[in-house]
Coordinates of C-alpha atoms and ligand atoms in Angstrom, one line a residue:
X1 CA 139.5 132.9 99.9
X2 CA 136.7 130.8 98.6
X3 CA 134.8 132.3 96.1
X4 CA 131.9 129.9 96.3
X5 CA 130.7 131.5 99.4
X6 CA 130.8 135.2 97.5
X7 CA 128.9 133.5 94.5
X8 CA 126.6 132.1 96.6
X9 CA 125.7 135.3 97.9
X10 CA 125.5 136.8 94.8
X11 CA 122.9 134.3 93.6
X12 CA 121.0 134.8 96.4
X13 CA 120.9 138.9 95.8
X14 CA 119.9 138.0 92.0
X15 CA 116.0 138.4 92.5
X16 CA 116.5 142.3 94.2
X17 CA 116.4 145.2 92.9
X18 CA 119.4 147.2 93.5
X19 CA 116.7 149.9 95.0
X20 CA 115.2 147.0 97.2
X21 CA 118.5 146.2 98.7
X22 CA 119.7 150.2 99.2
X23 CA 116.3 150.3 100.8
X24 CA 116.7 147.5 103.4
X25 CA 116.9 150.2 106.1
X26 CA 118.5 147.6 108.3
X27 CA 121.3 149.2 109.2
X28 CA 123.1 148.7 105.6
X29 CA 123.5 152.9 105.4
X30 CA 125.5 152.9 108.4
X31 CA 127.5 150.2 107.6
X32 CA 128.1 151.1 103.9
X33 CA 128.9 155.1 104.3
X34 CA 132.3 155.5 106.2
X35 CA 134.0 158.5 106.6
X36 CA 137.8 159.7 107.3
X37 CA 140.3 161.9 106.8
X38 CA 138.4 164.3 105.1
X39 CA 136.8 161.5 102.8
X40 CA 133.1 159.8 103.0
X41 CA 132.8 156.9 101.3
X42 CA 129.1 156.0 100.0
X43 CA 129.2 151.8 99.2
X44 CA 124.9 151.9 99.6
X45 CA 124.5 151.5 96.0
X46 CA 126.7 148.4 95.8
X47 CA 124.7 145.3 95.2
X48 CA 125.4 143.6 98.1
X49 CA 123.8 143.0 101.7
X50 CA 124.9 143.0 105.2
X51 CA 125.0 138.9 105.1
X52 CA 127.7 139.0 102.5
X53 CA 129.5 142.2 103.7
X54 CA 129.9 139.4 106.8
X55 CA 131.4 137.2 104.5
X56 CA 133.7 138.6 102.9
X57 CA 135.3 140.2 106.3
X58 CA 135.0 136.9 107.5
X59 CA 137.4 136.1 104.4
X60 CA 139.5 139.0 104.9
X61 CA 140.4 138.0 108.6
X62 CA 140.7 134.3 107.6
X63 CA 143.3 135.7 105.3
X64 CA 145.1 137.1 107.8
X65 CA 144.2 141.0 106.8
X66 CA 144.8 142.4 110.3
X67 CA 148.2 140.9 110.7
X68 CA 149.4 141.8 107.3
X69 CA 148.1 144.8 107.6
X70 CA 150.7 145.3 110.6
X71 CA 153.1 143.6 108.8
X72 CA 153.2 146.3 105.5
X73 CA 153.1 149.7 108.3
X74 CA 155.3 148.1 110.6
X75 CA 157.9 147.3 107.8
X76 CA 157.5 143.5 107.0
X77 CA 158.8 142.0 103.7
X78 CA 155.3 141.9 102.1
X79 CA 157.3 142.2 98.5
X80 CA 158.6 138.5 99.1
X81 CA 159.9 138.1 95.1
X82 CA 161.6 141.4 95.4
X83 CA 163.0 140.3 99.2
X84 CA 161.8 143.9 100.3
X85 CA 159.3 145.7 102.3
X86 CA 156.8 148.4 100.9
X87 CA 158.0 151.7 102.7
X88 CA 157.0 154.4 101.2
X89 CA 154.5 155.1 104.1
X90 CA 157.9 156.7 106.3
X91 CA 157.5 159.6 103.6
X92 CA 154.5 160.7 105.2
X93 CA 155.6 158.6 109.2
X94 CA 152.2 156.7 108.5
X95 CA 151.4 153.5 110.0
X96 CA 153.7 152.9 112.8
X97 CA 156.7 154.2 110.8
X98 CA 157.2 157.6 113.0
X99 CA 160.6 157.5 114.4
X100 CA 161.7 154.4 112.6
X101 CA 165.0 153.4 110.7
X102 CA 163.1 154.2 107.3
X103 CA 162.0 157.1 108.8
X104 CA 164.7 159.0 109.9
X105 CA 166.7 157.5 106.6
X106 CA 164.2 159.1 104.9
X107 CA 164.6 162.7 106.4
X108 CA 168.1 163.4 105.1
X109 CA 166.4 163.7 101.4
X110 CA 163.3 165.4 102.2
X111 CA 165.2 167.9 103.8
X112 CA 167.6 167.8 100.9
X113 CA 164.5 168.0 98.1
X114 CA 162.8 171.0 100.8
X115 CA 165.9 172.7 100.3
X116 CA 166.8 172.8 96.8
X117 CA 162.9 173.3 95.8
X118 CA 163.2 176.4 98.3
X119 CA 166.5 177.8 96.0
X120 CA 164.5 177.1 92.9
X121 CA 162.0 178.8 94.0
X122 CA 163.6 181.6 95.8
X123 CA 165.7 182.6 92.2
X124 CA 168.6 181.6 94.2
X125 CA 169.1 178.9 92.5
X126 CA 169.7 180.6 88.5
X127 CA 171.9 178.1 86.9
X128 CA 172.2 180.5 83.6
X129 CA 171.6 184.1 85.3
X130 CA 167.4 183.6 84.7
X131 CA 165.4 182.5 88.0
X132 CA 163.8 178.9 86.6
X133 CA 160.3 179.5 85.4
X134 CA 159.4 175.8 83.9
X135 CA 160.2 172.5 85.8
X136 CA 160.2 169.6 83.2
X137 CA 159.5 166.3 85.0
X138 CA 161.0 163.6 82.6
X139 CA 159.5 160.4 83.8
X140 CA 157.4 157.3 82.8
X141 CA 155.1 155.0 84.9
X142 CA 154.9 155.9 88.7
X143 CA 157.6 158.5 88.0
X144 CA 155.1 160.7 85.7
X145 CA 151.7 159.5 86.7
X146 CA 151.8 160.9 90.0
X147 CA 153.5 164.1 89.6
X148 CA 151.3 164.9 87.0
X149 CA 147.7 164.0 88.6
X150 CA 149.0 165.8 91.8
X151 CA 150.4 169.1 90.0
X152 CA 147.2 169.4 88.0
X153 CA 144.7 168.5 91.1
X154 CA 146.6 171.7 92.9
X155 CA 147.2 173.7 90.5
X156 CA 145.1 176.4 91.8
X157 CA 147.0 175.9 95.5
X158 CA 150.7 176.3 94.0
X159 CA 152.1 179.3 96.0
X160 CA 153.7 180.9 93.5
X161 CA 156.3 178.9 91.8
X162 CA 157.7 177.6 88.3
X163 CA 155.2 176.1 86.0
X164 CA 155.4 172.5 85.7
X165 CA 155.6 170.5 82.2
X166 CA 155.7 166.6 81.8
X167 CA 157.4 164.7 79.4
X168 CA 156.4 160.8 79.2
X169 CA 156.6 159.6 75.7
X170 CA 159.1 159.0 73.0
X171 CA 157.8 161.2 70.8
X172 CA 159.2 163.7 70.5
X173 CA 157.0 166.5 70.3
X174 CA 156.1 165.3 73.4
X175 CA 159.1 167.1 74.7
X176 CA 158.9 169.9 72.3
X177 CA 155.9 170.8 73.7
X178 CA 156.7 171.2 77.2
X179 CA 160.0 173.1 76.3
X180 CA 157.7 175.5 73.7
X181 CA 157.7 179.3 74.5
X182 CA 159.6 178.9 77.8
X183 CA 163.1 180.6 77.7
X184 CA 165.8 177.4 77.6
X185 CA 167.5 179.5 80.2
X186 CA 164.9 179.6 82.8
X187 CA 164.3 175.5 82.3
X188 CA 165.2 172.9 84.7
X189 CA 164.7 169.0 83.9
X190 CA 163.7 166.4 86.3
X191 CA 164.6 163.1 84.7
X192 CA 162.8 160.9 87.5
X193 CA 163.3 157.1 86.9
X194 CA 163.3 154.5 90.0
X195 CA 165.6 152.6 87.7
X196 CA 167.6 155.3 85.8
X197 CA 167.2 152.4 83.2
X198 CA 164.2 153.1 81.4
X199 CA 164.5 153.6 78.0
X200 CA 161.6 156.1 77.1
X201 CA 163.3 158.7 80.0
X202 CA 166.8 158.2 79.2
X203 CA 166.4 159.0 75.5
X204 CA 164.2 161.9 76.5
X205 CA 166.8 162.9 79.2
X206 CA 169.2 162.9 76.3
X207 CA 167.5 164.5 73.6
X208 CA 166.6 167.3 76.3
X209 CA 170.4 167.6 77.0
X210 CA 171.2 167.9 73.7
X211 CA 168.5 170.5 73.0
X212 CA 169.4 172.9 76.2
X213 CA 173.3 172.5 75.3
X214 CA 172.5 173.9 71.8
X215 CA 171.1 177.1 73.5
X216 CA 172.9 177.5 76.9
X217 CA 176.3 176.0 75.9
X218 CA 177.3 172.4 76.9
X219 CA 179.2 173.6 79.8
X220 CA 175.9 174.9 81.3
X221 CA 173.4 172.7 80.3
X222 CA 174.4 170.3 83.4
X223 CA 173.6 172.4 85.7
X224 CA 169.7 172.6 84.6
X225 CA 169.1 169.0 85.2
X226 CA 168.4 167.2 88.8
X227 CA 167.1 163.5 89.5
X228 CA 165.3 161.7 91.5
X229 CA 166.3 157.9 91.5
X230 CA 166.7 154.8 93.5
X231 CA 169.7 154.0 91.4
X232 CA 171.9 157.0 91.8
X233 CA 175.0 155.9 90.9
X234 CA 173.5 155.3 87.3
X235 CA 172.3 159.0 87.5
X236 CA 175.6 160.2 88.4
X237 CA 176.9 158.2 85.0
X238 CA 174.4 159.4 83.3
X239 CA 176.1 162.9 83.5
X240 CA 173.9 165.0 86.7
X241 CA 175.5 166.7 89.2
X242 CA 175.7 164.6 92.1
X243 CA 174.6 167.6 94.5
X244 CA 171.3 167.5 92.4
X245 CA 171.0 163.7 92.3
X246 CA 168.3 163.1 94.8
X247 CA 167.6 159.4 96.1
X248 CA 165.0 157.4 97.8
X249 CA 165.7 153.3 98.7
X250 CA 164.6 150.9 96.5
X251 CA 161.5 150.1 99.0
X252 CA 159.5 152.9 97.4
X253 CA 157.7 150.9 94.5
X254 CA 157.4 152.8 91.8
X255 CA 153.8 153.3 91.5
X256 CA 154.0 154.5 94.9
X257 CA 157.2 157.2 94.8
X258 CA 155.1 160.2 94.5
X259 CA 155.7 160.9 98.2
X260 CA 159.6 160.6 97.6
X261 CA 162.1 162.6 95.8
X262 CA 160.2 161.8 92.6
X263 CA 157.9 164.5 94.2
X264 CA 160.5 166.9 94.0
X265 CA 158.9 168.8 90.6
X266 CA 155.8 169.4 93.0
X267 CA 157.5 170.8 96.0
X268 CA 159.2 172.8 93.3
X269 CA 155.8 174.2 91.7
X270 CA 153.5 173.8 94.3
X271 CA 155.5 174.9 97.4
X272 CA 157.1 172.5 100.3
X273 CA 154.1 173.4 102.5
X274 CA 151.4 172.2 99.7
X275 CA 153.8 168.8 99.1
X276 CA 154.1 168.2 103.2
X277 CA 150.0 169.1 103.1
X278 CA 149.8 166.0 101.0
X279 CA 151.8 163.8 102.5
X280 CA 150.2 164.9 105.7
X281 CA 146.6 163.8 104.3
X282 CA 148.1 160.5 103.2
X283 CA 149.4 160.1 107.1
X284 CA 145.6 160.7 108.3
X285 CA 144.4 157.7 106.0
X286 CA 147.1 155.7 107.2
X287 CA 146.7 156.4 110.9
X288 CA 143.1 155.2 109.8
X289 CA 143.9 152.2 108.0
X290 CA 145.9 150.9 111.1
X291 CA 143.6 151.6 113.9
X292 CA 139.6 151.6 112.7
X293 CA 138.7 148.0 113.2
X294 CA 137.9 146.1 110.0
X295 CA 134.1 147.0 110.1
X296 CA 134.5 150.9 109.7
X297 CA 137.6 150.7 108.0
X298 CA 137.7 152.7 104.6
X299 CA 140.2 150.9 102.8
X300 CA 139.2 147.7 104.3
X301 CA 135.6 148.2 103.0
X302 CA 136.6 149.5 99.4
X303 CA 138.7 146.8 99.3
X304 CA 136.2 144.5 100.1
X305 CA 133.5 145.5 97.6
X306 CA 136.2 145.9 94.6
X307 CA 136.8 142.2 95.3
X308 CA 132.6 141.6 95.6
X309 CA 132.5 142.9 92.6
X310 CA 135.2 140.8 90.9
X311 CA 134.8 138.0 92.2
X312 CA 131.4 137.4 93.9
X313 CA 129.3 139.1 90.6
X314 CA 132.1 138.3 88.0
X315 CA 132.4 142.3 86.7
X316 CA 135.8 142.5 85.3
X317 CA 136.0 146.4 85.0
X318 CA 135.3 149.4 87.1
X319 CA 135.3 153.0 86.3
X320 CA 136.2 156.3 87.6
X321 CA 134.4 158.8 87.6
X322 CA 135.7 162.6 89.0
X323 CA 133.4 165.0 89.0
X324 CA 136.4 167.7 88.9
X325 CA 138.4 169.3 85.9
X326 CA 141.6 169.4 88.3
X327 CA 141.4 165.2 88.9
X328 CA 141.1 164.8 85.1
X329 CA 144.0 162.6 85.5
X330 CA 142.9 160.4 88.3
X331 CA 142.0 157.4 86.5
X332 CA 145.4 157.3 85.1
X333 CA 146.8 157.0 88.4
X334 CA 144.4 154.2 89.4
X335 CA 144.7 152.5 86.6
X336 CA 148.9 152.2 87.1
X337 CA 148.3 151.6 90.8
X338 CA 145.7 149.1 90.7
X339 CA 146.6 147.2 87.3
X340 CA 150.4 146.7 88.1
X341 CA 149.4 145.7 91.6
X342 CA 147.1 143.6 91.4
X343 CA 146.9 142.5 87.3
X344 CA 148.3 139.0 88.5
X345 CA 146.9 135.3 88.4
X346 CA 150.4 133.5 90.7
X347 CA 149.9 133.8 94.1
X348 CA 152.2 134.8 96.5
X349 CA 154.1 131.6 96.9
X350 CA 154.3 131.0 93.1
X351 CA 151.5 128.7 92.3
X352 CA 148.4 129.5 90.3
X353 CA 146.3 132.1 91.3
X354 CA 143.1 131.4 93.0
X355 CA 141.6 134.3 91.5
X356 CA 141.6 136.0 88.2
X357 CA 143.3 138.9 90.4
X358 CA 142.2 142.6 90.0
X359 CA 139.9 144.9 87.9
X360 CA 140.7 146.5 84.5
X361 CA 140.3 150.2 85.7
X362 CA 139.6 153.1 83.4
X363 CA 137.7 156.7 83.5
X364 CA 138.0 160.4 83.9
X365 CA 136.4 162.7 84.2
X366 CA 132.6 163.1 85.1
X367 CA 131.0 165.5 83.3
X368 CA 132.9 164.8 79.7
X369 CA 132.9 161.1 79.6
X370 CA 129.1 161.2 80.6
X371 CA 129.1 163.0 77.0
X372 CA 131.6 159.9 75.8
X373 CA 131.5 156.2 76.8
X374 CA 128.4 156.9 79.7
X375 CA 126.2 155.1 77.1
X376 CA 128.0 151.9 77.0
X377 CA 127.5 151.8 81.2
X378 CA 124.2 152.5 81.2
X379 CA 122.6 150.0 78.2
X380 CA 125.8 148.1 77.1
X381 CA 125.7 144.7 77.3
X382 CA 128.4 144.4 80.5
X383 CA 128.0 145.8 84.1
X384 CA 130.6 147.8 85.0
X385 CA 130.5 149.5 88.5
X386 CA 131.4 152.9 88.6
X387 CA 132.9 154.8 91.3
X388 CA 131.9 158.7 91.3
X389 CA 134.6 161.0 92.9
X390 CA 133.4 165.0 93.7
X391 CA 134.2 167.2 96.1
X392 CA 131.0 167.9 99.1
X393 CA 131.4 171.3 98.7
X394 CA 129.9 171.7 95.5
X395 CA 126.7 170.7 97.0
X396 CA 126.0 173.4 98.9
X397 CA 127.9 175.8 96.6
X398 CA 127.2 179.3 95.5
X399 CA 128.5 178.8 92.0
X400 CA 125.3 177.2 90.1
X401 CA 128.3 175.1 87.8
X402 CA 129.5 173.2 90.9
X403 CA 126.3 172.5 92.1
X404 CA 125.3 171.5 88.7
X405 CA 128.1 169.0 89.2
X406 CA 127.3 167.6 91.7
X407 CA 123.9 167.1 90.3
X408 CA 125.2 165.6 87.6
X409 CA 127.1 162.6 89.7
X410 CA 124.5 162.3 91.7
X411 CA 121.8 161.8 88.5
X412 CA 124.2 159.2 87.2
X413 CA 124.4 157.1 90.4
X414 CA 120.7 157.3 90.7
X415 CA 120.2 156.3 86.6
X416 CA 122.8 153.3 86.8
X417 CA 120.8 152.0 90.1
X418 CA 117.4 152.4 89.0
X419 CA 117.2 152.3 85.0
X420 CA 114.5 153.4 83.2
X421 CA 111.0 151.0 82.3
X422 CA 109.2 153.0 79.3
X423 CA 105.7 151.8 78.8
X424 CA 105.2 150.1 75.3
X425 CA 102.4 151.2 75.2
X426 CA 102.8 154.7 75.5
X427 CA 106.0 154.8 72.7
X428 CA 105.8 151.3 71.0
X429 CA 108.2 152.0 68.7
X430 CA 110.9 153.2 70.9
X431 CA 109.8 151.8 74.0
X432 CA 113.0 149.1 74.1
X433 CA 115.6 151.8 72.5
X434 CA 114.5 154.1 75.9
X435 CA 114.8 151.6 78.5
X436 CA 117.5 151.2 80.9
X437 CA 117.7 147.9 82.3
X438 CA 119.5 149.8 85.9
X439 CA 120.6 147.4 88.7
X440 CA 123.8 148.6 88.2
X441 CA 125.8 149.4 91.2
X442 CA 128.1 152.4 91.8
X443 CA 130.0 153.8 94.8
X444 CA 130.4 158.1 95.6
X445 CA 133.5 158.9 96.9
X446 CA 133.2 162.8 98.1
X447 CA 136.4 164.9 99.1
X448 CA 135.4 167.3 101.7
X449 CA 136.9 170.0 99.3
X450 CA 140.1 169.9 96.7
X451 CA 143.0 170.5 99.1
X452 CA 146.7 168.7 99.4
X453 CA 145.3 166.8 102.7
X454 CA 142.2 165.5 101.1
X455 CA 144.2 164.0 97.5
X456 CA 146.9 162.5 99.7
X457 CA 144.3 160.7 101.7
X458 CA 142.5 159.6 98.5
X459 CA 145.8 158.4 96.7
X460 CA 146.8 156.9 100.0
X461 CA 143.0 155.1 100.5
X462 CA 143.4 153.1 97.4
X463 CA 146.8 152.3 97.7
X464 CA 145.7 150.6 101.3
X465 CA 142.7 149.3 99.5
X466 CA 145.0 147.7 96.9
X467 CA 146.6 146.2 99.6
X468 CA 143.6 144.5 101.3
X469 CA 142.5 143.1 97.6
X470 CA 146.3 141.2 97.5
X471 CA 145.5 140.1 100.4
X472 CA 142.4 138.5 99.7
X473 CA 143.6 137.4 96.1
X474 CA 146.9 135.8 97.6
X475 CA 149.0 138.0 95.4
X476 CA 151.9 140.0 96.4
X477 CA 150.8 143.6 94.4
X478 CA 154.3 145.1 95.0
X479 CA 156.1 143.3 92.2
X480 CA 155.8 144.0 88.4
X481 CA 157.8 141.3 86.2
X482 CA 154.9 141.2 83.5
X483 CA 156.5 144.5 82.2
X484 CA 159.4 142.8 81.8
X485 CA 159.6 140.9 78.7
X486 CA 158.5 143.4 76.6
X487 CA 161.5 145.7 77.2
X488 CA 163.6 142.6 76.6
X489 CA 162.3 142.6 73.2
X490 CA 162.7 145.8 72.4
X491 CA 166.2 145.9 73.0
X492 CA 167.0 142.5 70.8
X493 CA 164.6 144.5 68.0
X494 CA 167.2 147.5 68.4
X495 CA 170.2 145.2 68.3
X496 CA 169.1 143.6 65.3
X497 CA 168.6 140.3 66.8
X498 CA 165.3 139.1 66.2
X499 CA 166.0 135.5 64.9
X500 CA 163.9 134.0 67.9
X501 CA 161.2 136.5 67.0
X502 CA 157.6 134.6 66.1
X503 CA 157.0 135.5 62.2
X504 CA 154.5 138.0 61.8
X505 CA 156.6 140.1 63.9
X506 CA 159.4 139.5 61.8
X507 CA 157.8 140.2 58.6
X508 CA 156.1 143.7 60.3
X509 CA 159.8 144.7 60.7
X510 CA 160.9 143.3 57.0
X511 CA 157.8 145.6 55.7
X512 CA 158.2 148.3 57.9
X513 CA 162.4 149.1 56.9
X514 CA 162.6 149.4 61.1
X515 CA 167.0 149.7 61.1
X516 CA 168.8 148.4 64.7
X517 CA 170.3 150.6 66.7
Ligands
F6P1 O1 157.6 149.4 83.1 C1 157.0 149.5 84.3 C2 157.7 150.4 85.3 O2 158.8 149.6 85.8 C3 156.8 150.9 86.4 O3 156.7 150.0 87.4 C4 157.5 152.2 86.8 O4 156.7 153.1 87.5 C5 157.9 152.7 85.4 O5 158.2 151.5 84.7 C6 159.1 153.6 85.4 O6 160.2 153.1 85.9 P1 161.4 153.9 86.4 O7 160.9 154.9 87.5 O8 162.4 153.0 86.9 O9 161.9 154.7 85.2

């Protein structure tokens, strides 16, 4: 992709208004407000213009989007460093992946996951005598993130079911916490890790183990732990039952394993119907995403304008925005999703990127951080676009709070695209502090309510939309090796051996008393 076509565009746009442009009225609306699976996408505030909206699909089929496209639902290695194809779409039998190999393979563990969440559930399943109250995901990465954002964005749709804790960190009142006031009894631990290497989980898997064996014996304490791994043999080792080891291939990228046994906490706590809800919704964007041409193709077009904005205008940020308690957490999500995808400058055959690669994402939600960093977007020195996530209901709602939300999102969209011009004449003093220079575009993503079908399409829209920005960057967003060295140098810093170690790190560790092992 050239990007001197996209920045010629976006010099051209310089002289408009962003209310000049959203009020073309030449057939911009329709081609900027899309709607699917349950989902409407609003792009009408972006700064951009039919003639480089043509552009940059022109770039996108140049690049070979349809074809790849095929390539990732059909089962194609599209993860060429890792030799493997990105298949956690036969979770959900999205793309053309109903009845396939993956598919089928696939089956065997939801219907294993279905039916141990259904014991669990049921009290059947009572490894000390107590039914299991509290499920304790222990997980890092893609094997927290997406648990957590699901099980707090359905909360209020669990039927029935143990509560659900998460445990993420090394510290370890993180793990006190989500243990606190439940009876050790009625726990079960999920230690979810794609890897059953990662360090933060397995010393939390351990120090929970330890901690339940104090109170329910060592003999029992086994039986209130399950996994879910790619690497089950290691989970086996690691000391779980092997009837509760549940495993998904390593195709399932980590970021994207919510759908797999890594979901198993949620089936647990939200109910198999809720979980299969959401993978259903996920199937509905991915039945879109394969057949809507490019032009009215939700993930295509998000796509497209994340990499306008990156590339054609330069902004190196966006933020989300959800205009929702329950998707507190959604920005978290996005920001693992997007930033391990697509935080690369190499290109998929290894030489230097093209592009500076994708966006630094970060948010949450609406209404508080309009009350916290909402000032820095609106007369901060950078543009940052902002995408606004809420739920349509709350327009029309009978609650006055919901609609008050919604009046919120809507009043910051508006502000960001228009500003504010006070008249020095009229407040000469504070004339400058009051003004809002505006122009700053922002796109309203609205869920036709909070169900399972609508957040599964949403996850599954931007992980398609991550895909189309890979493929106009020319980077494979399925790999992760710039995690890598950093847990190498952990592990020689708890062996002792930091020789190689640049200076200042080695004196933080002389000052600091930090013993190996
Ligand atoms: O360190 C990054 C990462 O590998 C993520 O990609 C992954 O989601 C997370 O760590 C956790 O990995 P695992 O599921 O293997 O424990």
């Amino acid at each position: 992709m050239s990007d001197i076509e996209l920045k010629a565009h976006a010099e051209r746009l310089s002289g408009l208004s962003l209310r000049e442009l959203a009020e073309a009225g030449d057939g911009r609306d329709e081609a900027l407000i899309l709607t699917a699976a349950g989902l409407e996408f609003d792009a009408t505030k972006q700064r951009l213009d039919l003639e480089a909206l043509a552009t940059l699909l022109s770039h996108a089929r140049a690049s070979g989007l349809e074809s790849k496209r095929d390539s990732l639902l059909s089962g194609g290695i599209v993860n060429a460093t890792e030799n493997r194809p990105a298949l956690h779409m036969a979770y959900r039998e999205g793309g053309n992946l109903a009845g396939s190999d993956a598919a089928i393979l696939v089956k065997r563990t939801q219907a294993e996951t279905r039916e141990f969440a259904e014991r669990v559930r049921s009290g059947a399943y009572a490894p000390s005598g107590v039914r299991i109250g509290r499920v304790v995901n222990i997980g890092i990465g893609g094997s927290d993130l997406g648990p957590r954002l699901v099980a707090d964005a359905l909360a209020d749709q669990a039927e029935g079911g143990p509560e659900l804790r998460f445990v993420a960190s090394l510290d370890p009142s993180d793990l006190r916490h989500a243990v606190a006031g439940a009876d050790p009894a009625s726990i079960l631990f999920i230690i979810a890790s794609k890897s059953f290497s990662t360090q933060e989980t397995l010393m939390s898997g351990e120090a929970a183990r330890d901690w339940l064996a104090g109170h329910v014996g060592a003999d029992r304490a086994g039986a209130h732990f399950a996994a879910a791994s790619a690497a089950p043999e290691k989970a086996k080792a690691f000391g779980i039952d092997p009837t509760l080891v549940f495993d998904f291939p390593d195709w399932v990228g980590g970021r994207y394993s919510v759908w797999s046994a890594v979901g198993l906490a949620l089936e647990i706590g939200l109910g198999p119907h809720v979980f299969q809800a959401f993978r259903d919704g996920a199937k509905a964007m991915d039945t879109h995403f394969a057949t809507a041409p490019l032009e009215r193709n939700m993930p295509v077009l998000k796509g497209l304008i994340d990499v306008w904005n990156r590339i054609g205008l330069g902004y190196p940020a966006r933020c989300v925005a959800a205009y929702s308690a329950r998707m507190g957490k959604l920005a978290d999500y996005f920001q693992q999703l997007e930033m391990e995808s697509l935080g690369k400058s190499v290109t998929v055959d290894g030489r230097p990127g093209k592009t500076p690669g994708g966006a630094l994402v970060w948010g949450g939600n609406g209404t508080e951080i309009q009350h916290s960093f909402f000032q820095w977007l609106h007369q901060g020195g950078d543009v940052v676009p902002v995408d606004f996530i809420g739920i349509a209901r709350h327009f029309a709602s009978d609650d006055p709070r919901e609609r008050a939300l919604a009046a919120n999102m809507a009043a910051q969209g508006a502000a960001l695209l228009d500003g504010r011009k006070v008249d020095p004449a009229v407040e000469p003093e504070l004339a400058s502090h009051k003004s809002m220079p505006g122009g700053r575009p922002s796109a309203t993503l609205l869920l036709d309510d909070l169900n399972p079908a609508s957040l599964g399409a949403l996850i599954a829209l931007h992980e398609h939309k991550v895909f189309v920005e890979s493929v106009l960057y020319d980077i494979n967003p399925f790999d992760q090796w710039g995690v890598e060295l950093g847990k190498v140098l952990t592990k020689g810093i708890l062996d002792g051996d930091i020789s190689s170690y640049d200076a200042s790190t080695r004196a933080l560790l002389a000052r600091t008393g930090l013993t190996p092992g």
